[in-house]
mmCIF file of C-alpha atoms in Angstrom:
data_model
loop_
_atom_site.group_PDB
_atom_site.id
_atom_site.type_symbol
_atom_site.label_atom_id
_atom_site.label_comp_id
_atom_site.label_asym_id
_atom_site.label_seq_id
_atom_site.Cartn_x
_atom_site.Cartn_y
_atom_site.Cartn_z
ATOM 1 C CA MET A 227 -38.409 -64.945 -20.338
ATOM 2 C CA MET A 228 -37.170 -62.387 -22.810
ATOM 3 C CA ARG A 229 -39.259 -59.730 -21.005
ATOM 4 C CA ARG A 230 -37.540 -60.660 -17.708
ATOM 5 C CA ILE A 231 -34.106 -60.439 -19.441
ATOM 6 C CA PHE A 232 -34.861 -57.120 -21.036
ATOM 7 C CA SER A 233 -36.090 -55.839 -17.680
ATOM 8 C CA CYS A 234 -32.771 -56.984 -15.972
ATOM 9 C CA VAL A 235 -30.732 -55.301 -18.799
ATOM 10 C CA VAL A 236 -32.716 -52.061 -18.234
ATOM 11 C CA LEU A 237 -32.131 -52.193 -14.412
ATOM 12 C CA VAL A 238 -28.396 -52.814 -14.946
ATOM 13 C CA MET A 239 -28.224 -49.898 -17.400
ATOM 14 C CA MET A 240 -30.012 -47.608 -14.995
ATOM 15 C CA ALA A 241 -27.845 -48.760 -12.062
ATOM 16 C CA GLY A 242 -24.752 -47.965 -14.320
ATOM 17 C CA LEU A 243 -26.145 -44.667 -15.057
ATOM 18 C CA ALA A 244 -26.776 -43.916 -11.498
ATOM 19 C CA LEU A 245 -23.248 -44.843 -10.682
ATOM 20 C CA LEU A 246 -21.937 -42.678 -13.519
ATOM 21 C CA SER A 247 -24.085 -39.779 -12.380
ATOM 22 C CA ALA A 248 -22.878 -40.193 -8.804
ATOM 23 C CA GLY A 249 -19.307 -40.231 -10.077
ATOM 24 C CA CYS A 250 -19.890 -37.017 -12.032
ATOM 25 C CA GLY A 251 -21.517 -35.443 -9.049
ATOM 26 C CA GLY A 252 -18.578 -36.288 -6.911
ATOM 27 C CA GLN A 253 -16.246 -34.883 -9.423
ATOM 28 C CA ALA A 254 -18.384 -31.631 -9.756
ATOM 29 C CA GLU A 255 -18.244 -31.366 -5.900
ATOM 30 C CA ARG A 256 -14.477 -31.620 -6.007
ATOM 31 C CA SER A 257 -14.190 -28.670 -8.341
ATOM 32 C CA THR A 258 -12.999 -25.599 -6.393
ATOM 33 C CA ARG A 259 -14.172 -21.965 -6.565
ATOM 34 C CA ILE A 260 -12.593 -19.347 -4.498
ATOM 35 C CA THR A 261 -13.788 -15.641 -3.958
ATOM 36 C CA VAL A 262 -11.200 -13.013 -4.026
ATOM 37 C CA VAL A 263 -11.989 -9.258 -3.218
ATOM 38 C CA GLY A 264 -10.017 -6.100 -3.898
ATOM 39 C CA TRP A 265 -10.676 -2.411 -4.805
ATOM 40 C CA ASN A 266 -10.012 -0.418 -7.925
ATOM 41 C CA THR A 267 -6.629 -1.377 -9.526
ATOM 42 C CA MET A 268 -6.104 -4.351 -7.228
ATOM 43 C CA ALA A 269 -9.309 -5.931 -8.308
ATOM 44 C CA ASP A 270 -8.418 -5.385 -11.996
ATOM 45 C CA THR A 271 -4.955 -6.871 -11.381
ATOM 46 C CA PHE A 272 -6.513 -9.943 -9.692
ATOM 47 C CA ARG A 273 -8.828 -10.475 -12.550
ATOM 48 C CA GLU A 274 -6.083 -10.703 -15.053
ATOM 49 C CA GLN A 275 -3.968 -12.858 -12.739
ATOM 50 C CA ALA A 276 -6.917 -15.123 -12.201
ATOM 51 C CA LYS A 277 -7.036 -15.852 -16.021
ATOM 52 C CA ALA A 278 -3.420 -16.778 -16.029
ATOM 53 C CA PHE A 279 -3.755 -18.790 -12.742
ATOM 54 C CA GLU A 280 -6.784 -20.816 -14.053
ATOM 55 C CA ARG A 281 -4.817 -21.847 -17.198
ATOM 56 C CA GLN A 282 -2.322 -23.570 -14.876
ATOM 57 C CA HIS A 283 -5.005 -24.766 -12.497
ATOM 58 C CA PRO A 284 -8.083 -25.639 -14.590
ATOM 59 C CA ASP A 285 -9.664 -27.368 -11.541
ATOM 60 C CA ILE A 286 -9.831 -24.005 -9.664
ATOM 61 C CA LYS A 287 -12.112 -21.076 -10.524
ATOM 62 C CA VAL A 288 -11.466 -17.632 -9.137
ATOM 63 C CA ASP A 289 -14.293 -15.131 -8.724
ATOM 64 C CA VAL A 290 -12.845 -11.629 -8.244
ATOM 65 C CA GLN A 291 -15.222 -9.086 -6.902
ATOM 66 C CA THR A 292 -14.646 -5.266 -6.351
ATOM 67 C CA VAL A 293 -15.161 -3.791 -2.982
ATOM 68 C CA ASP A 294 -14.528 -0.435 -1.381
ATOM 69 C CA SER A 295 -11.257 0.494 0.428
ATOM 70 C CA ASP A 296 -13.158 1.332 3.514
ATOM 71 C CA TYR A 297 -13.902 -2.314 4.391
ATOM 72 C CA THR A 298 -17.672 -1.786 4.687
ATOM 73 C CA ARG A 299 -18.348 -5.202 3.124
ATOM 74 C CA ILE A 300 -15.637 -6.914 5.225
ATOM 75 C CA MET A 301 -15.987 -5.537 8.710
ATOM 76 C CA PRO A 302 -19.513 -6.852 9.383
ATOM 77 C CA ARG A 303 -18.476 -10.323 8.208
ATOM 78 C CA LEU A 304 -15.325 -10.146 10.366
ATOM 79 C CA SER A 305 -17.539 -9.384 13.381
ATOM 80 C CA ALA A 306 -19.840 -12.182 12.587
ATOM 81 C CA GLY A 307 -17.050 -14.568 11.694
ATOM 82 C CA THR A 308 -18.914 -15.919 8.711
ATOM 83 C CA ASP A 309 -19.260 -15.523 4.936
ATOM 84 C CA LEU A 310 -15.757 -14.173 4.566
ATOM 85 C CA PRO A 311 -14.157 -14.215 1.038
ATOM 86 C CA ASP A 312 -11.353 -16.683 0.683
ATOM 87 C CA VAL A 313 -8.864 -13.888 -0.163
ATOM 88 C CA MET A 314 -8.997 -10.319 1.132
ATOM 89 C CA VAL A 315 -6.887 -7.149 0.521
ATOM 90 C CA PHE A 316 -6.039 -4.619 3.237
ATOM 91 C CA GLN A 317 -3.931 -1.593 3.142
ATOM 92 C CA ASN A 318 -0.739 -2.424 4.947
ATOM 93 C CA ARG A 319 -1.200 0.414 7.407
ATOM 94 C CA ASP A 320 -4.639 -0.979 8.375
ATOM 95 C CA PHE A 321 -4.151 -4.661 8.544
ATOM 96 C CA PRO A 322 -2.376 -4.752 11.961
ATOM 97 C CA THR A 323 -5.539 -3.378 13.489
ATOM 98 C CA PHE A 324 -7.640 -6.071 12.068
ATOM 99 C CA LEU A 325 -4.952 -8.793 13.025
ATOM 100 C CA ASN A 326 -4.990 -7.487 16.578
ATOM 101 C CA GLN A 327 -8.700 -7.507 16.912
ATOM 102 C CA LYS A 328 -9.492 -10.804 15.022
ATOM 103 C CA ALA A 329 -6.302 -12.673 14.633
ATOM 104 C CA ASP A 330 -8.216 -16.078 14.420
ATOM 105 C CA ALA A 331 -10.015 -14.692 11.335
ATOM 106 C CA PHE A 332 -6.890 -14.949 9.248
ATOM 107 C CA LEU A 333 -4.914 -18.068 8.089
ATOM 108 C CA ASP A 334 -1.419 -18.454 9.499
ATOM 109 C CA VAL A 335 0.591 -18.935 6.335
ATOM 110 C CA THR A 336 4.034 -19.038 7.973
ATOM 111 C CA SER A 337 4.830 -22.499 6.674
ATOM 112 C CA ASP A 338 3.582 -21.394 3.113
ATOM 113 C CA PHE A 339 5.682 -18.200 2.909
ATOM 114 C CA LYS A 340 8.676 -18.505 5.203
ATOM 115 C CA GLY A 341 10.813 -19.826 2.382
ATOM 116 C CA SER A 342 9.748 -16.847 0.393
ATOM 117 C CA LYS A 343 10.585 -14.024 2.860
ATOM 118 C CA ASP A 344 13.907 -13.047 1.149
ATOM 119 C CA HIS A 345 11.936 -12.543 -2.146
ATOM 120 C CA PHE A 346 10.447 -9.451 -0.776
ATOM 121 C CA VAL A 347 11.460 -6.090 0.517
ATOM 122 C CA PRO A 348 12.139 -6.692 4.177
ATOM 123 C CA ALA A 349 10.113 -3.890 5.552
ATOM 124 C CA SER A 350 7.021 -5.103 3.677
ATOM 125 C CA TRP A 351 6.622 -8.043 6.165
ATOM 126 C CA ASP A 352 5.910 -5.970 9.271
ATOM 127 C CA ALA A 353 2.331 -5.375 8.457
ATOM 128 C CA VAL A 354 1.404 -9.139 8.249
ATOM 129 C CA THR A 355 3.615 -10.485 11.028
ATOM 130 C CA LYS A 356 2.449 -10.936 14.706
ATOM 131 C CA ASP A 357 4.259 -12.936 17.390
ATOM 132 C CA GLY A 358 6.689 -14.287 14.864
ATOM 133 C CA LYS A 359 3.799 -15.746 12.668
ATOM 134 C CA ILE A 360 2.913 -14.569 9.039
ATOM 135 C CA TYR A 361 -0.708 -14.000 8.404
ATOM 136 C CA GLY A 362 -0.570 -12.701 4.865
ATOM 137 C CA VAL A 363 1.637 -11.713 1.976
ATOM 138 C CA PRO A 364 2.729 -8.171 0.767
ATOM 139 C CA THR A 365 1.241 -7.268 -2.579
ATOM 140 C CA ASP A 366 2.571 -3.814 -3.425
ATOM 141 C CA MET A 367 4.525 -1.003 -1.706
ATOM 142 C CA GLY A 368 4.769 2.832 -1.951
ATOM 143 C CA PRO A 369 8.473 3.672 -1.743
ATOM 144 C CA ALA A 370 8.379 7.460 -1.472
ATOM 145 C CA ALA A 371 10.464 10.170 -3.447
ATOM 146 C CA LEU A 372 10.395 13.759 -4.215
ATOM 147 C CA PHE A 373 8.594 14.518 -7.493
ATOM 148 C CA TYR A 374 9.603 17.944 -8.718
ATOM 149 C CA ARG A 375 8.996 20.367 -11.631
ATOM 150 C CA ALA A 376 12.406 20.432 -13.422
ATOM 151 C CA ASP A 377 11.434 23.484 -15.401
ATOM 152 C CA LEU A 378 10.448 25.524 -12.369
ATOM 153 C CA PHE A 379 13.654 24.414 -10.661
ATOM 154 C CA GLU A 380 15.697 25.490 -13.619
ATOM 155 C CA LYS A 381 14.074 28.921 -13.875
ATOM 156 C CA ALA A 382 14.890 29.457 -10.258
ATOM 157 C CA GLY A 383 18.426 28.406 -10.583
ATOM 158 C CA ILE A 384 18.016 25.195 -8.280
ATOM 159 C CA ASP A 385 20.083 22.156 -8.810
ATOM 160 C CA ALA A 386 18.049 19.183 -7.654
ATOM 161 C CA ASP A 387 21.045 16.998 -7.430
ATOM 162 C CA LYS A 388 22.394 19.207 -4.620
ATOM 163 C CA ILE A 389 19.428 18.756 -2.493
ATOM 164 C CA GLU A 390 20.455 16.176 0.094
ATOM 165 C CA THR A 391 18.613 17.272 3.255
ATOM 166 C CA TRP A 392 15.431 18.926 4.100
ATOM 167 C CA ASP A 393 17.386 21.998 5.232
ATOM 168 C CA ASP A 394 18.638 22.140 1.523
ATOM 169 C CA LEU A 395 15.014 21.942 0.366
ATOM 170 C CA ILE A 396 14.018 24.717 2.669
ATOM 171 C CA GLU A 397 16.781 26.926 1.254
ATOM 172 C CA ALA A 398 15.851 26.006 -2.259
ATOM 173 C CA GLY A 399 12.166 26.833 -1.383
ATOM 174 C CA LYS A 400 13.282 30.442 -0.472
ATOM 175 C CA LYS A 401 15.066 30.736 -3.694
ATOM 176 C CA LEU A 402 12.022 29.498 -5.617
ATOM 177 C CA SER A 403 9.701 31.867 -3.803
ATOM 178 C CA ALA A 404 12.045 34.777 -4.575
ATOM 179 C CA ALA A 405 12.259 33.894 -8.290
ATOM 180 C CA THR A 406 8.485 33.666 -8.716
ATOM 181 C CA ASN A 407 7.541 36.708 -6.475
ATOM 182 C CA GLY A 408 6.032 34.383 -3.933
ATOM 183 C CA GLU A 409 3.653 32.736 -6.380
ATOM 184 C CA THR A 410 5.284 29.275 -6.153
ATOM 185 C CA ALA A 411 5.902 27.370 -2.894
ATOM 186 C CA MET A 412 8.187 24.366 -2.876
ATOM 187 C CA LEU A 413 5.678 21.958 -1.148
ATOM 188 C CA GLY A 414 1.949 21.666 -0.500
ATOM 189 C CA THR A 415 0.352 19.778 2.382
ATOM 190 C CA ALA A 416 -3.060 18.454 2.397
ATOM 191 C CA GLU A 417 -5.596 17.200 5.120
ATOM 192 C CA ASP A 418 -4.107 13.702 4.956
ATOM 193 C CA THR A 419 -1.213 12.395 7.222
ATOM 194 C CA ASP A 420 1.018 11.009 4.431
ATOM 195 C CA PHE A 421 3.761 13.596 4.505
ATOM 196 C CA PHE A 422 3.989 13.467 8.301
ATOM 197 C CA ASP A 423 4.187 9.604 8.113
ATOM 198 C CA GLN A 424 7.046 9.780 5.652
ATOM 199 C CA LEU A 425 8.956 12.197 7.998
ATOM 200 C CA LEU A 426 8.214 10.009 11.055
ATOM 201 C CA ASN A 427 9.395 7.044 9.020
ATOM 202 C CA GLN A 428 12.610 8.712 8.072
ATOM 203 C CA ALA A 429 13.202 9.814 11.670
ATOM 204 C CA GLY A 430 12.976 6.245 12.765
ATOM 205 C CA GLY A 431 9.670 6.757 14.670
ATOM 206 C CA HIS A 432 6.612 4.597 15.187
ATOM 207 C CA TYR A 433 2.938 4.958 16.259
ATOM 208 C CA THR A 434 3.138 2.073 18.881
ATOM 209 C CA SER A 435 5.794 0.075 20.657
ATOM 210 C CA GLN A 436 6.810 -3.207 19.158
ATOM 211 C CA ASP A 437 4.673 -5.065 21.663
ATOM 212 C CA ASP A 438 1.738 -3.005 20.615
ATOM 213 C CA LYS A 439 0.922 -1.920 24.096
ATOM 214 C CA THR A 440 2.037 1.776 24.171
ATOM 215 C CA ILE A 441 1.398 4.816 22.019
ATOM 216 C CA VAL A 442 4.942 6.142 21.186
ATOM 217 C CA LEU A 443 3.909 9.024 18.752
ATOM 218 C CA ASN A 444 5.065 11.516 21.229
ATOM 219 C CA SER A 445 8.671 10.426 21.117
ATOM 220 C CA ALA A 446 11.831 12.256 20.176
ATOM 221 C CA GLU A 447 11.437 10.997 16.614
ATOM 222 C CA GLY A 448 7.804 12.187 16.494
ATOM 223 C CA LYS A 449 8.911 15.570 17.717
ATOM 224 C CA LYS A 450 11.666 15.730 14.980
ATOM 225 C CA ALA A 451 9.076 15.086 12.353
ATOM 226 C CA THR A 452 6.502 17.572 13.554
ATOM 227 C CA MET A 453 9.079 20.434 14.237
ATOM 228 C CA LEU A 454 10.409 20.042 10.708
ATOM 229 C CA MET A 455 6.894 20.528 9.295
ATOM 230 C CA GLN A 456 6.227 23.443 11.484
ATOM 231 C CA ARG A 457 9.580 25.061 10.426
ATOM 232 C CA MET A 458 8.754 24.495 6.716
ATOM 233 C CA VAL A 459 5.610 26.482 7.050
ATOM 234 C CA GLN A 460 7.358 29.247 9.044
ATOM 235 C CA GLU A 461 10.009 29.553 6.369
ATOM 236 C CA GLY A 462 7.620 29.544 3.476
ATOM 237 C CA THR A 463 8.508 26.053 2.167
ATOM 238 C CA LEU A 464 5.300 24.255 2.889
ATOM 239 C CA LYS A 465 1.866 25.630 1.764
ATOM 240 C CA ASN A 466 -1.422 24.265 3.025
ATOM 241 C CA VAL A 467 -3.412 23.191 -0.026
ATOM 242 C CA GLN A 468 -6.228 21.891 2.173
ATOM 243 C CA SER A 469 -7.097 18.664 0.196
ATOM 244 C CA TRP A 470 -6.158 16.046 -2.422
ATOM 245 C CA ASP A 471 -7.974 18.094 -5.163
ATOM 246 C CA GLY A 472 -6.355 21.283 -3.827
ATOM 247 C CA ARG A 473 -2.953 19.735 -4.276
ATOM 248 C CA LEU A 474 -3.609 18.773 -7.869
ATOM 249 C CA LEU A 475 -4.911 22.236 -8.571
ATOM 250 C CA ALA A 476 -1.918 23.898 -7.082
ATOM 251 C CA MET A 477 0.288 21.585 -9.207
ATOM 252 C CA LYS A 478 -1.692 22.563 -12.251
ATOM 253 C CA ARG A 479 -1.379 26.289 -11.522
ATOM 254 C CA ASP A 480 2.392 26.120 -10.772
ATOM 255 C CA GLN A 481 1.687 27.028 -7.139
ATOM 256 C CA ILE A 482 3.768 24.194 -5.722
ATOM 257 C CA ALA A 483 6.845 22.797 -7.455
ATOM 258 C CA ALA A 484 7.323 19.489 -5.723
ATOM 259 C CA VAL A 485 5.454 16.600 -3.966
ATOM 260 C CA PRO A 486 6.981 13.995 -1.664
ATOM 261 C CA TYR A 487 4.793 10.870 -2.201
ATOM 262 C CA GLY A 488 4.855 7.210 -2.996
ATOM 263 C CA VAL A 489 5.792 5.740 -6.393
ATOM 264 C CA TRP A 490 2.083 5.206 -7.198
ATOM 265 C CA PHE A 491 1.750 9.079 -7.406
ATOM 266 C CA ALA A 492 3.530 8.951 -10.713
ATOM 267 C CA GLY A 493 0.378 7.490 -12.238
ATOM 268 C CA THR A 494 -1.682 10.385 -10.658
ATOM 269 C CA ILE A 495 0.562 13.050 -12.094
ATOM 270 C CA SER A 496 0.586 11.613 -15.587
ATOM 271 C CA SER A 497 -3.170 11.136 -15.711
ATOM 272 C CA GLU A 498 -4.219 14.392 -14.100
ATOM 273 C CA LEU A 499 -1.603 16.596 -15.652
ATOM 274 C CA PRO A 500 -0.980 15.370 -19.182
ATOM 275 C CA GLU A 501 -0.121 18.872 -20.379
ATOM 276 C CA GLN A 502 2.939 18.798 -18.011
ATOM 277 C CA LYS A 503 4.545 15.789 -19.603
ATOM 278 C CA GLY A 504 8.310 15.912 -19.557
ATOM 279 C CA LYS A 505 8.414 18.673 -16.893
ATOM 280 C CA TRP A 506 8.412 16.339 -13.888
ATOM 281 C CA LYS A 507 11.447 14.446 -12.523
ATOM 282 C CA VAL A 508 12.100 12.350 -9.411
ATOM 283 C CA ILE A 509 14.899 12.323 -6.776
ATOM 284 C CA PRO A 510 15.126 10.552 -3.372
ATOM 285 C CA LEU A 511 13.564 12.182 -0.391
ATOM 286 C CA PRO A 512 15.870 14.674 1.305
ATOM 287 C CA ALA A 513 17.391 13.308 4.513
ATOM 288 C CA MET A 514 16.756 14.560 8.065
ATOM 289 C CA ASP A 515 20.482 15.016 8.510
ATOM 290 C CA LYS A 516 23.320 14.854 5.966
ATOM 291 C CA GLY A 517 24.090 11.243 5.170
ATOM 292 C CA GLY A 518 20.824 10.116 6.880
ATOM 293 C CA ALA A 519 18.094 7.910 5.520
ATOM 294 C CA ARG A 520 16.497 9.151 2.292
ATOM 295 C CA ALA A 521 13.823 6.537 2.138
ATOM 296 C CA ALA A 522 10.314 6.169 3.448
ATOM 297 C CA ASN A 523 7.151 4.188 2.522
ATOM 298 C CA SER A 524 3.821 5.751 1.579
ATOM 299 C CA GLY A 525 1.199 3.208 0.597
ATOM 300 C CA GLY A 526 0.905 -0.453 -0.233
ATOM 301 C CA SER A 527 -1.425 -3.489 0.446
ATOM 302 C CA VAL A 528 -1.289 -6.985 1.741
ATOM 303 C CA ALA A 529 -3.372 -10.004 0.818
ATOM 304 C CA VAL A 530 -4.653 -12.604 3.418
ATOM 305 C CA VAL A 531 -6.626 -15.759 3.454
ATOM 306 C CA ALA A 532 -9.732 -16.343 5.790
ATOM 307 C CA SER A 533 -8.983 -19.003 8.367
ATOM 308 C CA ASN A 534 -12.550 -20.522 7.788
ATOM 309 C CA SER A 535 -12.090 -20.755 4.056
ATOM 310 C CA ARG A 536 -13.252 -24.069 2.730
ATOM 311 C CA HIS A 537 -10.507 -23.938 0.015
ATOM 312 C CA LYS A 538 -7.343 -22.814 1.933
ATOM 313 C CA GLU A 539 -4.918 -24.670 -0.297
ATOM 314 C CA ALA A 540 -6.487 -23.180 -3.433
ATOM 315 C CA ALA A 541 -6.451 -19.640 -1.947
ATOM 316 C CA VAL A 542 -2.874 -19.934 -0.811
ATOM 317 C CA ALA A 543 -1.846 -21.368 -4.254
ATOM 318 C CA PHE A 544 -3.581 -18.257 -5.893
ATOM 319 C CA LEU A 545 -1.723 -15.922 -3.583
ATOM 320 C CA LYS A 546 1.656 -17.660 -4.331
ATOM 321 C CA PHE A 547 1.029 -17.278 -8.057
ATOM 322 C CA CYS A 548 0.012 -13.609 -7.889
ATOM 323 C CA GLU A 549 2.722 -12.414 -5.441
ATOM 324 C CA ASP A 550 5.573 -14.864 -5.650
ATOM 325 C CA THR A 551 6.122 -15.566 -9.269
ATOM 326 C CA GLU A 552 7.408 -13.461 -12.147
ATOM 327 C CA GLU A 553 4.379 -14.136 -14.220
ATOM 328 C CA GLY A 554 2.013 -12.880 -11.513
ATOM 329 C CA GLU A 555 4.113 -9.797 -10.697
ATOM 330 C CA THR A 556 4.541 -8.883 -14.373
ATOM 331 C CA ILE A 557 0.699 -8.534 -14.638
ATOM 332 C CA ALA A 558 0.787 -6.373 -11.472
ATOM 333 C CA LEU A 559 3.407 -4.115 -13.137
ATOM 334 C CA LYS A 560 1.108 -3.663 -16.071
ATOM 335 C CA HIS A 561 -1.555 -2.242 -13.811
ATOM 336 C CA GLY A 562 0.856 0.251 -12.212
ATOM 337 C CA LEU A 563 1.332 -1.544 -8.919
ATOM 338 C CA PHE A 564 4.899 -1.425 -7.466
ATOM 339 C CA PRO A 565 5.716 -5.021 -6.355
ATOM 340 C CA ALA A 566 7.188 -5.802 -2.872
ATOM 341 C CA TYR A 567 8.511 -8.949 -4.737
ATOM 342 C CA THR A 568 12.113 -8.081 -5.524
ATOM 343 C CA PRO A 569 13.178 -10.729 -8.317
ATOM 344 C CA ILE A 570 10.866 -8.735 -10.744
ATOM 345 C CA TYR A 571 13.059 -5.599 -10.362
ATOM 346 C CA SER A 572 15.525 -7.089 -12.975
ATOM 347 C CA SER A 573 12.862 -7.741 -15.640
ATOM 348 C CA ALA A 574 12.486 -5.719 -18.868
ATOM 349 C CA GLU A 575 8.968 -4.535 -17.904
ATOM 350 C CA PHE A 576 10.351 -3.138 -14.613
ATOM 351 C CA GLN A 577 13.298 -1.446 -16.236
ATOM 352 C CA LYS A 578 11.488 0.111 -19.202
ATOM 353 C CA GLU A 579 11.271 3.923 -19.656
ATOM 354 C CA ASN A 580 8.375 5.854 -18.388
ATOM 355 C CA ALA A 581 7.287 8.080 -21.374
ATOM 356 C CA TYR A 582 5.850 10.856 -19.117
ATOM 357 C CA PHE A 583 8.989 11.245 -17.001
ATOM 358 C CA GLY A 584 11.308 10.535 -19.985
ATOM 359 C CA THR A 585 13.341 7.955 -17.991
ATOM 360 C CA ALA A 586 12.845 4.660 -16.153
ATOM 361 C CA ILE A 587 11.757 5.597 -12.746
ATOM 362 C CA TYR A 588 11.178 2.212 -11.171
ATOM 363 C CA PRO A 589 14.879 1.373 -10.722
ATOM 364 C CA LEU A 590 15.191 4.444 -8.432
ATOM 365 C CA PHE A 591 12.192 3.409 -6.493
ATOM 366 C CA ALA A 592 13.678 -0.129 -6.025
ATOM 367 C CA GLN A 593 16.839 1.357 -4.516
ATOM 368 C CA ILE A 594 14.624 3.404 -2.059
ATOM 369 C CA ALA A 595 12.509 0.277 -1.288
ATOM 370 C CA ALA A 596 15.645 -1.564 -0.182
ATOM 371 C CA GLU A 597 16.544 1.124 2.405
ATOM 372 C CA ILE A 598 13.011 1.463 3.923
ATOM 373 C CA GLN A 599 12.740 0.826 7.607
ATOM 374 C CA PRO A 600 9.454 -0.459 8.999
ATOM 375 C CA LEU A 601 7.108 2.281 10.393
ATOM 376 C CA HIS A 602 5.359 0.213 13.114
ATOM 377 C CA ARG A 603 1.719 1.351 13.451
ATOM 378 C CA GLY A 604 0.500 -1.438 15.606
ATOM 379 C CA PRO A 605 -3.268 -1.793 16.035
ATOM 380 C CA VAL A 606 -4.120 1.848 15.887
ATOM 381 C CA SER A 607 -4.287 2.800 12.289
ATOM 382 C CA LEU A 608 -8.105 3.051 11.930
ATOM 383 C CA GLU A 609 -8.501 5.008 15.243
ATOM 384 C CA SER A 610 -5.453 7.261 14.943
ATOM 385 C CA GLY A 611 -6.346 9.228 11.848
ATOM 386 C CA LYS A 612 -8.566 11.930 13.468
ATOM 387 C CA ALA A 613 -5.985 12.632 16.321
ATOM 388 C CA THR A 614 -3.011 12.718 13.827
ATOM 389 C CA LYS A 615 -4.844 15.077 11.402
ATOM 390 C CA GLU A 616 -5.592 17.388 14.337
ATOM 391 C CA LEU A 617 -2.019 17.104 15.451
ATOM 392 C CA ILE A 618 -0.712 18.199 11.998
ATOM 393 C CA GLN A 619 -3.226 21.137 11.849
ATOM 394 C CA HIS A 620 -2.231 22.369 15.296
ATOM 395 C CA VAL A 621 1.525 22.149 14.480
ATOM 396 C CA LEU A 622 1.023 23.908 11.119
ATOM 397 C CA SER A 623 -0.840 26.805 12.794
ATOM 398 C CA GLY A 624 2.091 27.270 15.141
ATOM 399 C CA ALA A 625 0.966 25.384 18.343
ATOM 400 C CA ASN A 626 3.455 24.002 20.883
ATOM 401 C CA VAL A 627 4.778 20.814 19.367
ATOM 402 C CA ASP A 628 5.327 18.988 22.767
ATOM 403 C CA GLN A 629 1.698 19.790 23.899
ATOM 404 C CA ALA A 630 0.198 18.869 20.455
ATOM 405 C CA LEU A 631 2.027 15.483 20.468
ATOM 406 C CA ALA A 632 1.081 14.679 24.031
ATOM 407 C CA GLU A 633 -2.579 15.372 23.280
ATOM 408 C CA ALA A 634 -2.508 13.347 20.072
ATOM 409 C CA ALA A 635 -0.953 10.301 21.848
ATOM 410 C CA GLN A 636 -3.524 10.619 24.687
ATOM 411 C CA ALA A 637 -6.370 10.832 22.229
ATOM 412 C CA ILE A 638 -5.172 7.695 20.310
ATOM 413 C CA ALA A 639 -4.778 5.916 23.739
ATOM 414 C CA GLN A 640 -8.329 6.728 24.776
ATOM 415 C CA ALA A 641 -9.668 5.572 21.397
ATOM 416 C CA THR A 642 -7.689 2.210 21.543
ATOM 417 C CA GLY A 643 -7.383 1.340 25.145
ATOM 418 C CA LEU A 644 -3.569 1.477 24.980
ATOM 419 C CA LYS A 645 -1.425 3.577 27.227
ATOM 420 C CA ALA A 646 0.315 6.725 26.043
ATOM 421 C CA GLU A 647 4.115 7.021 26.657
ATOM 422 C CA LYS A 648 4.891 9.724 29.084
#
């Protein structure tokens, strides 16, 4: 009798342990882990943001992985439609291409972020919006300005505050060249398309029409940008420095005195040219015409959620923390990212002095960001690079601008299947 009772007790205990084990197993299954990918600074930023996020959401774990900015680990997965990370980062100029080709791969987050749109620089939404729906959130931006060597300007008798237009800068470039026996040019252009894009943005131009069906690079605005670059070369203001490294070398050797670039270039200057601390200053880009726009964008990223993510709510919650809270954006600032999230602009971290430049530079870039108009690239960014670089090289060498623009537009049209504007 006692043996049977003991056996029953053992069975009950085992059943209880089984139920408890099942309960624990169910709880373990309910724990959530999301995968987030980004490159370089963005990945480092996500890692620190993840630690802060996990303190608020102990039931969610964030695995941040570093990938390259050429999307070599993302594109095969997009093509296959499987094994995508929960959260992905794209350059804002590239994402419209992916969105056009694989819109169903990205989660529609309109309902999650429509109430937050006024928290961000208006122009930053263009890259993640299609047919009125929002497929991602802006992370950082690259409002552009003119970085210049104050000491070289002073020696040449140039007052930076009087440079309001590109015409003014061209005249200042002649003055600089004369003062240095031709050893120093005002600007240097490399093999990239960044300077052209800034001018196109200022001129009000675009790569494609708003419906993403037509290449409009060969527009009046495109012609205005390319003719200005050609004139700069002809009048000695713009020197071809060939490459990114060539630009830095020219800056180090005092061969160029100014660089029009995004806010992130401040970190490049301070890290690559520490011996020139205190010599660099910043003013808004010159305008195309007196009183015209002095703002343009050069850089920035967006973050998106995979539509087939098994943890969509957790992924969206993480993005909201990173990009739509002061705590998340303060971390981004510490890593040198310029937020598209405007409430952070009034924070002490945003307003603090930059030791290299001897002044707070972010407030100026915040003013510029507010004036930026979208440069609509449409779904052609990945395919347009080669044609645009060739366009610039042709123009800089003195080719006919109309012909060069028409050829570039046709080349992009052939690569993308879109039509070129006549």
